[in-house]
Amino acid sequence: MADTSDRRLSPASLLAHGGGGVDPATGAVVPPIHTATTFARDADYRLTSAAHLYSRDDSDLPRQIESLMARLENGADSRVFASGMAAVAAVLRSVRPGGTIVAQAGIYWGTTSWLRKHCAHAGIALIEADASDTARFCETLRETGPNLVLLEVPSNPWLTVADIAPIAETAHGLKAVLVVDATAATPLLMRPLDLGADLVLHSATKALNGHSDVLAGIVTCRDADSDVWRFIREERHDSGAVLGPFEAYLLLRGLRTLSLRMERMCANAQAVAEMLAAHPAIEAVFYPGLAGHASHEAARRQMTKGGYLMSCLVKGGAAEALAVAGRLTLIKRATSLGGVESLVEHRHTIEGDATGIPVNLLRLSIGIEDAEDLIADLSSALAPLAR
Ligand code: PLP
């Protein structure tokens, strides 16, 4: 068995072993699921095990996921949460009333929507700024002096790849915390902490778990002694947004195959993006792996591959885009991303006019199917528009 305490192991090897070793008591190569919420004390009122008191505080499977993720991110510490949004909320609540948050515009609608409500409720100034122009984004930071800066790299659904290093430098000059939601990259494609971010977070519901059967979130820090990390640690410990044992087990099992899944998903996505970019019924494709994408150079610098997520504009309007989605037979019409099965989503149906999402935009999350089957599915769905 691989010695997973060796930091030099590659991410694929760490992941294959779930970041753990053999259970010394039984030799089991897979960790057990403990369902107990509480743990007995002895007659002298000492805990039987110092690490086990009450499962809202902490428990074994989340701890194993956290230590694996901290190693993959090159970070100091991690915390798992009950969903990606619980992780986002824990991080953003670190800004006090009267503070300022600069958030990238055009990111996951759930995050934007929660941020708008939270900031209005808590008396926090919220500035939403386009991060595709690094100089202008940094200028906004200097003008507004935020306490926290939130990027989503690559962004969902535009696949903008913000340039993390110069933004980190500007944010740090202003004593702001830089947070990167790297859900669409995973630590296998990009490590934001190495580029200067203070915190990296993921909706582990997506590619980290990869099987569309678990909600989870995870945050990792560069400095475990920082004030913001102390706040997030306490928030997770005290406010109860923890991951249950069954979900943690499934997430750990999903993580074991992350590197294989990402290889296939990224290769498939590249092939699909190239096919769509050459298709007469497609107006534009947004995928960082395409040379024509506005963020291609930033993606080449920061990411090892283009990822599994893309969006495209179908020629025509909402009716044409929805008809294409409706004709797909292999690719499922469903929200979410990062699973082994490919999904398509008409984002305007979800977001309406709140964010300026075009009515002809389809977002595709590419899975591990055979690339030729995916291309055939899309080709026949688009064929009536190409005539
Ligand atoms: N961050 C990004 C980039 C997402 O796409 C999502 C969900 O789609 C979230 C966060 C929220 O994660 P969850 O659905 O696990 O709460």
PDB file of C-alpha atoms in Angstrom, residues 84-277:
ATOM      1  CA  GLY A  84     -21.284  24.318  -1.439  1.00  0.00           C
ATOM      2  CA  MET A  85     -23.581  27.187  -0.432  1.00  0.00           C
ATOM      3  CA  ALA A  86     -22.987  26.446   3.265  1.00  0.00           C
ATOM      4  CA  ALA A  87     -19.256  26.797   2.556  1.00  0.00           C
ATOM      5  CA  VAL A  88     -19.772  30.018   0.559  1.00  0.00           C
ATOM      6  CA  ALA A  89     -21.963  31.469   3.336  1.00  0.00           C
ATOM      7  CA  ALA A  90     -19.489  30.556   6.115  1.00  0.00           C
ATOM      8  CA  VAL A  91     -16.690  32.335   4.251  1.00  0.00           C
ATOM      9  CA  LEU A  92     -18.680  35.448   3.345  1.00  0.00           C
ATOM     10  CA  ARG A  93     -20.141  35.827   6.848  1.00  0.00           C
ATOM     11  CA  SER A  94     -16.590  36.561   7.999  1.00  0.00           C
ATOM     12  CA  VAL A  95     -17.106  40.154   6.776  1.00  0.00           C
ATOM     13  CA  ARG A  96     -18.610  42.280   9.543  1.00  0.00           C
ATOM     14  CA  PRO A  97     -21.546  44.702   9.152  1.00  0.00           C
ATOM     15  CA  GLY A  98     -20.214  47.967   7.736  1.00  0.00           C
ATOM     16  CA  GLY A  99     -17.593  46.097   5.679  1.00  0.00           C
ATOM     17  CA  THR A 100     -17.220  45.806   1.901  1.00  0.00           C
ATOM     18  CA  ILE A 101     -17.166  42.788  -0.416  1.00  0.00           C
ATOM     19  CA  VAL A 102     -16.078  42.905  -4.048  1.00  0.00           C
ATOM     20  CA  ALA A 103     -17.462  39.880  -5.882  1.00  0.00           C
ATOM     21  CA  GLN A 104     -16.798  38.912  -9.458  1.00  0.00           C
ATOM     22  CA  ALA A 105     -19.855  39.615 -11.636  1.00  0.00           C
ATOM     23  CA  GLY A 106     -21.365  36.852 -13.765  1.00  0.00           C
ATOM     24  CA  ILE A 107     -20.686  33.966 -11.379  1.00  0.00           C
ATOM     25  CA  TYR A 108     -22.903  31.143 -10.061  1.00  0.00           C
ATOM     26  CA  TRP A 109     -26.339  32.701  -9.635  1.00  0.00           C
ATOM     27  CA  GLY A 110     -26.928  31.052  -6.243  1.00  0.00           C
ATOM     28  CA  THR A 111     -23.853  32.800  -4.838  1.00  0.00           C
ATOM     29  CA  THR A 112     -24.784  36.188  -6.342  1.00  0.00           C
ATOM     30  CA  SER A 113     -28.356  35.891  -5.144  1.00  0.00           C
ATOM     31  CA  TRP A 114     -27.322  34.912  -1.571  1.00  0.00           C
ATOM     32  CA  LEU A 115     -24.685  37.660  -1.485  1.00  0.00           C
ATOM     33  CA  ARG A 116     -27.163  40.355  -2.536  1.00  0.00           C
ATOM     34  CA  LYS A 117     -29.637  39.320   0.184  1.00  0.00           C
ATOM     35  CA  HIS A 118     -26.989  38.798   2.874  1.00  0.00           C
ATOM     36  CA  CYS A 119     -25.212  42.091   2.233  1.00  0.00           C
ATOM     37  CA  ALA A 120     -28.503  44.042   2.241  1.00  0.00           C
ATOM     38  CA  HIS A 121     -29.512  42.318   5.492  1.00  0.00           C
ATOM     39  CA  ALA A 122     -26.148  42.694   7.241  1.00  0.00           C
ATOM     40  CA  GLY A 123     -25.307  46.243   6.120  1.00  0.00           C
ATOM     41  CA  ILE A 124     -22.324  45.233   3.982  1.00  0.00           C
ATOM     42  CA  ALA A 125     -21.455  47.128   0.786  1.00  0.00           C
ATOM     43  CA  LEU A 126     -21.440  44.753  -2.202  1.00  0.00           C
ATOM     44  CA  ILE A 127     -19.692  45.637  -5.438  1.00  0.00           C
ATOM     45  CA  GLU A 128     -20.100  43.235  -8.370  1.00  0.00           C
ATOM     46  CA  ALA A 129     -17.264  43.741 -10.855  1.00  0.00           C
ATOM     47  CA  ASP A 130     -16.229  42.099 -14.110  1.00  0.00           C
ATOM     48  CA  ALA A 131     -12.974  40.208 -13.500  1.00  0.00           C
ATOM     49  CA  SER A 132     -12.075  39.544 -17.139  1.00  0.00           C
ATOM     50  CA  ASP A 133     -10.237  42.895 -17.302  1.00  0.00           C
ATOM     51  CA  THR A 134      -7.619  42.479 -14.550  1.00  0.00           C
ATOM     52  CA  ALA A 135      -6.460  46.114 -14.528  1.00  0.00           C
ATOM     53  CA  ARG A 136     -10.005  47.449 -14.172  1.00  0.00           C
ATOM     54  CA  PHE A 137     -10.888  44.880 -11.525  1.00  0.00           C
ATOM     55  CA  CYS A 138      -7.792  45.862  -9.494  1.00  0.00           C
ATOM     56  CA  GLU A 139      -8.700  49.523  -9.940  1.00  0.00           C
ATOM     57  CA  THR A 140     -12.156  48.751  -8.467  1.00  0.00           C
ATOM     58  CA  LEU A 141     -10.419  47.106  -5.502  1.00  0.00           C
ATOM     59  CA  ARG A 142      -8.258  50.187  -4.911  1.00  0.00           C
ATOM     60  CA  GLU A 143     -11.290  52.498  -5.234  1.00  0.00           C
ATOM     61  CA  THR A 144     -13.522  50.528  -2.854  1.00  0.00           C
ATOM     62  CA  GLY A 145     -11.049  49.048  -0.318  1.00  0.00           C
ATOM     63  CA  PRO A 146     -12.874  45.758   0.307  1.00  0.00           C
ATOM     64  CA  ASN A 147     -12.431  43.438   3.289  1.00  0.00           C
ATOM     65  CA  LEU A 148     -12.981  40.403   1.093  1.00  0.00           C
ATOM     66  CA  VAL A 149     -12.698  39.698  -2.644  1.00  0.00           C
ATOM     67  CA  LEU A 150     -14.546  36.756  -4.190  1.00  0.00           C
ATOM     68  CA  LEU A 151     -13.540  35.230  -7.513  1.00  0.00           C
ATOM     69  CA  GLU A 152     -14.975  32.179  -9.252  1.00  0.00           C
ATOM     70  CA  VAL A 153     -12.356  30.594 -11.514  1.00  0.00           C
ATOM     71  CA  PRO A 154     -13.418  29.494 -14.081  1.00  0.00           C
ATOM     72  CA  SER A 155     -16.740  31.282 -13.670  1.00  0.00           C
ATOM     73  CA  ASN A 156     -20.093  29.589 -14.120  1.00  0.00           C
ATOM     74  CA  PRO A 157     -21.562  29.921 -16.750  1.00  0.00           C
ATOM     75  CA  TRP A 158     -19.219  32.299 -18.649  1.00  0.00           C
ATOM     76  CA  LEU A 159     -15.995  30.344 -18.045  1.00  0.00           C
ATOM     77  CA  THR A 160     -14.060  33.551 -17.437  1.00  0.00           C
ATOM     78  CA  VAL A 161     -10.655  32.729 -15.958  1.00  0.00           C
ATOM     79  CA  ALA A 162      -9.697  35.654 -13.720  1.00  0.00           C
ATOM     80  CA  ASP A 163      -5.966  36.264 -13.325  1.00  0.00           C
ATOM     81  CA  ILE A 164      -5.511  35.273  -9.676  1.00  0.00           C
ATOM     82  CA  ALA A 165      -1.897  36.351  -8.963  1.00  0.00           C
ATOM     83  CA  PRO A 166      -2.179  40.109  -9.730  1.00  0.00           C
ATOM     84  CA  ILE A 167      -5.601  40.271  -8.065  1.00  0.00           C
ATOM     85  CA  ALA A 168      -4.116  38.572  -4.967  1.00  0.00           C
ATOM     86  CA  GLU A 169      -1.284  41.092  -4.887  1.00  0.00           C
ATOM     87  CA  THR A 170      -3.684  44.050  -5.089  1.00  0.00           C
ATOM     88  CA  ALA A 171      -6.054  42.525  -2.514  1.00  0.00           C
ATOM     89  CA  HIS A 172      -3.196  41.885  -0.087  1.00  0.00           C
ATOM     90  CA  GLY A 173      -1.926  45.458  -0.530  1.00  0.00           C
ATOM     91  CA  LEU A 174      -5.362  46.510   0.755  1.00  0.00           C
ATOM     92  CA  LYS A 175      -5.357  43.879   3.533  1.00  0.00           C
ATOM     93  CA  ALA A 176      -8.312  42.147   1.889  1.00  0.00           C
ATOM     94  CA  VAL A 177      -8.877  38.395   1.987  1.00  0.00           C
ATOM     95  CA  LEU A 178      -8.947  36.783  -1.478  1.00  0.00           C
ATOM     96  CA  VAL A 179     -11.313  33.826  -1.850  1.00  0.00           C
ATOM     97  CA  VAL A 180     -11.472  31.693  -5.001  1.00  0.00           C
ATOM     98  CA  ASP A 181     -14.371  29.373  -5.754  1.00  0.00           C
ATOM     99  CA  ALA A 182     -12.584  26.795  -7.936  1.00  0.00           C
ATOM    100  CA  THR A 183     -15.492  24.368  -8.317  1.00  0.00           C
ATOM    101  CA  ALA A 184     -15.173  24.197 -12.113  1.00  0.00           C
ATOM    102  CA  ALA A 185     -11.435  23.484 -11.926  1.00  0.00           C
ATOM    103  CA  THR A 186     -10.881  21.128  -8.936  1.00  0.00           C
ATOM    104  CA  PRO A 187      -7.388  21.046  -7.341  1.00  0.00           C
ATOM    105  CA  LEU A 188      -6.256  18.776 -10.190  1.00  0.00           C
ATOM    106  CA  LEU A 189      -6.486  21.585 -12.745  1.00  0.00           C
ATOM    107  CA  MET A 190      -5.642  24.638 -10.616  1.00  0.00           C
ATOM    108  CA  ARG A 191      -4.310  25.457  -7.155  1.00  0.00           C
ATOM    109  CA  PRO A 192      -5.436  28.991  -6.262  1.00  0.00           C
ATOM    110  CA  LEU A 193      -3.495  29.048  -2.954  1.00  0.00           C
ATOM    111  CA  ASP A 194      -0.237  28.655  -4.906  1.00  0.00           C
ATOM    112  CA  LEU A 195      -1.310  31.690  -6.975  1.00  0.00           C
ATOM    113  CA  GLY A 196      -1.785  33.852  -3.867  1.00  0.00           C
ATOM    114  CA  ALA A 197      -5.404  33.238  -2.809  1.00  0.00           C
ATOM    115  CA  ASP A 198      -6.040  33.054   0.953  1.00  0.00           C
ATOM    116  CA  LEU A 199      -8.941  30.626   0.716  1.00  0.00           C
ATOM    117  CA  VAL A 200     -10.118  28.202  -1.954  1.00  0.00           C
ATOM    118  CA  LEU A 201     -13.585  26.718  -1.894  1.00  0.00           C
ATOM    119  CA  HIS A 202     -15.512  24.133  -3.870  1.00  0.00           C
ATOM    120  CA  SER A 203     -19.015  22.872  -4.198  1.00  0.00           C
ATOM    121  CA  ALA A 204     -17.964  19.238  -3.626  1.00  0.00           C
ATOM    122  CA  THR A 205     -21.422  18.355  -4.957  1.00  0.00           C
ATOM    123  CA  LYS A 206     -19.856  18.764  -8.408  1.00  0.00           C
ATOM    124  CA  ALA A 207     -16.729  17.050  -9.762  1.00  0.00           C
ATOM    125  CA  LEU A 208     -15.128  16.267  -6.381  1.00  0.00           C
ATOM    126  CA  ASN A 209     -17.928  13.815  -5.631  1.00  0.00           C
ATOM    127  CA  GLY A 210     -18.754  13.402  -9.299  1.00  0.00           C
ATOM    128  CA  HIS A 211     -21.823  11.156  -9.089  1.00  0.00           C
ATOM    129  CA  SER A 212     -24.670  13.661  -8.589  1.00  0.00           C
ATOM    130  CA  ASP A 213     -25.673  11.968  -5.327  1.00  0.00           C
ATOM    131  CA  VAL A 214     -24.145  14.101  -2.544  1.00  0.00           C
ATOM    132  CA  LEU A 215     -24.402  17.770  -1.521  1.00  0.00           C
ATOM    133  CA  ALA A 216     -21.177  19.015   0.087  1.00  0.00           C
ATOM    134  CA  GLY A 217     -18.814  21.976   0.217  1.00  0.00           C
ATOM    135  CA  ILE A 218     -15.202  22.437   1.239  1.00  0.00           C
ATOM    136  CA  VAL A 219     -12.978  25.376   2.143  1.00  0.00           C
ATOM    137  CA  THR A 220      -9.168  25.272   2.427  1.00  0.00           C
ATOM    138  CA  CYS A 221      -6.862  27.991   3.781  1.00  0.00           C
ATOM    139  CA  ARG A 222      -3.263  29.021   3.197  1.00  0.00           C
ATOM    140  CA  ASP A 223      -2.741  30.243   6.758  1.00  0.00           C
ATOM    141  CA  ALA A 224      -4.401  28.270   9.547  1.00  0.00           C
ATOM    142  CA  ASP A 225      -3.555  31.032  12.077  1.00  0.00           C
ATOM    143  CA  SER A 226      -5.320  33.795  10.146  1.00  0.00           C
ATOM    144  CA  ASP A 227      -8.348  35.583  11.641  1.00  0.00           C
ATOM    145  CA  VAL A 228     -10.527  34.570   8.715  1.00  0.00           C
ATOM    146  CA  TRP A 229      -9.673  30.892   9.199  1.00  0.00           C
ATOM    147  CA  ARG A 230     -10.407  31.089  12.922  1.00  0.00           C
ATOM    148  CA  PHE A 231     -13.835  32.545  12.032  1.00  0.00           C
ATOM    149  CA  ILE A 232     -14.581  29.828   9.431  1.00  0.00           C
ATOM    150  CA  ARG A 233     -13.438  27.032  11.761  1.00  0.00           C
ATOM    151  CA  GLU A 234     -15.674  28.317  14.534  1.00  0.00           C
ATOM    152  CA  GLU A 235     -18.563  28.917  12.130  1.00  0.00           C
ATOM    153  CA  ARG A 236     -18.410  25.279  10.972  1.00  0.00           C
ATOM    154  CA  HIS A 237     -17.967  24.010  14.515  1.00  0.00           C
ATOM    155  CA  ASP A 238     -20.709  26.114  16.098  1.00  0.00           C
ATOM    156  CA  SER A 239     -23.393  26.729  13.491  1.00  0.00           C
ATOM    157  CA  GLY A 240     -24.032  23.140  12.458  1.00  0.00           C
ATOM    158  CA  ALA A 241     -23.667  23.028   8.653  1.00  0.00           C
ATOM    159  CA  VAL A 242     -21.809  19.706   8.897  1.00  0.00           C
ATOM    160  CA  LEU A 243     -21.676  16.772   6.515  1.00  0.00           C
ATOM    161  CA  GLY A 244     -23.417  13.600   7.691  1.00  0.00           C
ATOM    162  CA  PRO A 245     -21.482  10.299   7.814  1.00  0.00           C
ATOM    163  CA  PHE A 246     -23.166   8.687   4.797  1.00  0.00           C
ATOM    164  CA  GLU A 247     -22.566  11.749   2.618  1.00  0.00           C
ATOM    165  CA  ALA A 248     -18.970  11.949   3.819  1.00  0.00           C
ATOM    166  CA  TYR A 249     -18.471   8.283   2.951  1.00  0.00           C
ATOM    167  CA  LEU A 250     -19.863   8.793  -0.567  1.00  0.00           C
ATOM    168  CA  LEU A 251     -17.764  11.919  -1.085  1.00  0.00           C
ATOM    169  CA  LEU A 252     -14.611  10.098  -0.053  1.00  0.00           C
ATOM    170  CA  ARG A 253     -15.481   7.231  -2.395  1.00  0.00           C
ATOM    171  CA  GLY A 254     -16.110   9.671  -5.235  1.00  0.00           C
ATOM    172  CA  LEU A 255     -12.810  11.435  -4.599  1.00  0.00           C
ATOM    173  CA  ARG A 256     -10.901   8.176  -5.120  1.00  0.00           C
ATOM    174  CA  THR A 257     -11.615   8.294  -8.864  1.00  0.00           C
ATOM    175  CA  LEU A 258     -11.373  12.062  -9.336  1.00  0.00           C
ATOM    176  CA  SER A 259      -8.177  12.004 -11.376  1.00  0.00           C
ATOM    177  CA  LEU A 260      -9.494   9.411 -13.862  1.00  0.00           C
ATOM    178  CA  ARG A 261     -12.826  11.170 -14.156  1.00  0.00           C
ATOM    179  CA  MET A 262     -11.226  14.563 -14.717  1.00  0.00           C
ATOM    180  CA  GLU A 263      -8.965  13.209 -17.460  1.00  0.00           C
ATOM    181  CA  ARG A 264     -11.899  11.775 -19.405  1.00  0.00           C
ATOM    182  CA  MET A 265     -14.225  14.717 -18.717  1.00  0.00           C
ATOM    183  CA  CYS A 266     -11.641  17.284 -19.846  1.00  0.00           C
ATOM    184  CA  ALA A 267     -10.723  15.311 -22.984  1.00  0.00           C
ATOM    185  CA  ASN A 268     -14.420  14.909 -23.852  1.00  0.00           C
ATOM    186  CA  ALA A 269     -15.108  18.595 -23.151  1.00  0.00           C
ATOM    187  CA  GLN A 270     -12.262  19.695 -25.410  1.00  0.00           C
ATOM    188  CA  ALA A 271     -13.622  17.510 -28.251  1.00  0.00           C
ATOM    189  CA  VAL A 272     -17.192  18.751 -27.720  1.00  0.00           C
ATOM    190  CA  ALA A 273     -16.083  22.414 -27.562  1.00  0.00           C
ATOM    191  CA  GLU A 274     -14.124  22.058 -30.818  1.00  0.00           C
ATOM    192  CA  MET A 275     -17.107  20.436 -32.526  1.00  0.00           C
ATOM    193  CA  LEU A 276     -19.489  23.161 -31.304  1.00  0.00           C
ATOM    194  CA  ALA A 277     -17.089  25.955 -32.284  1.00  0.00           C
TER     195      ALA A 277
END
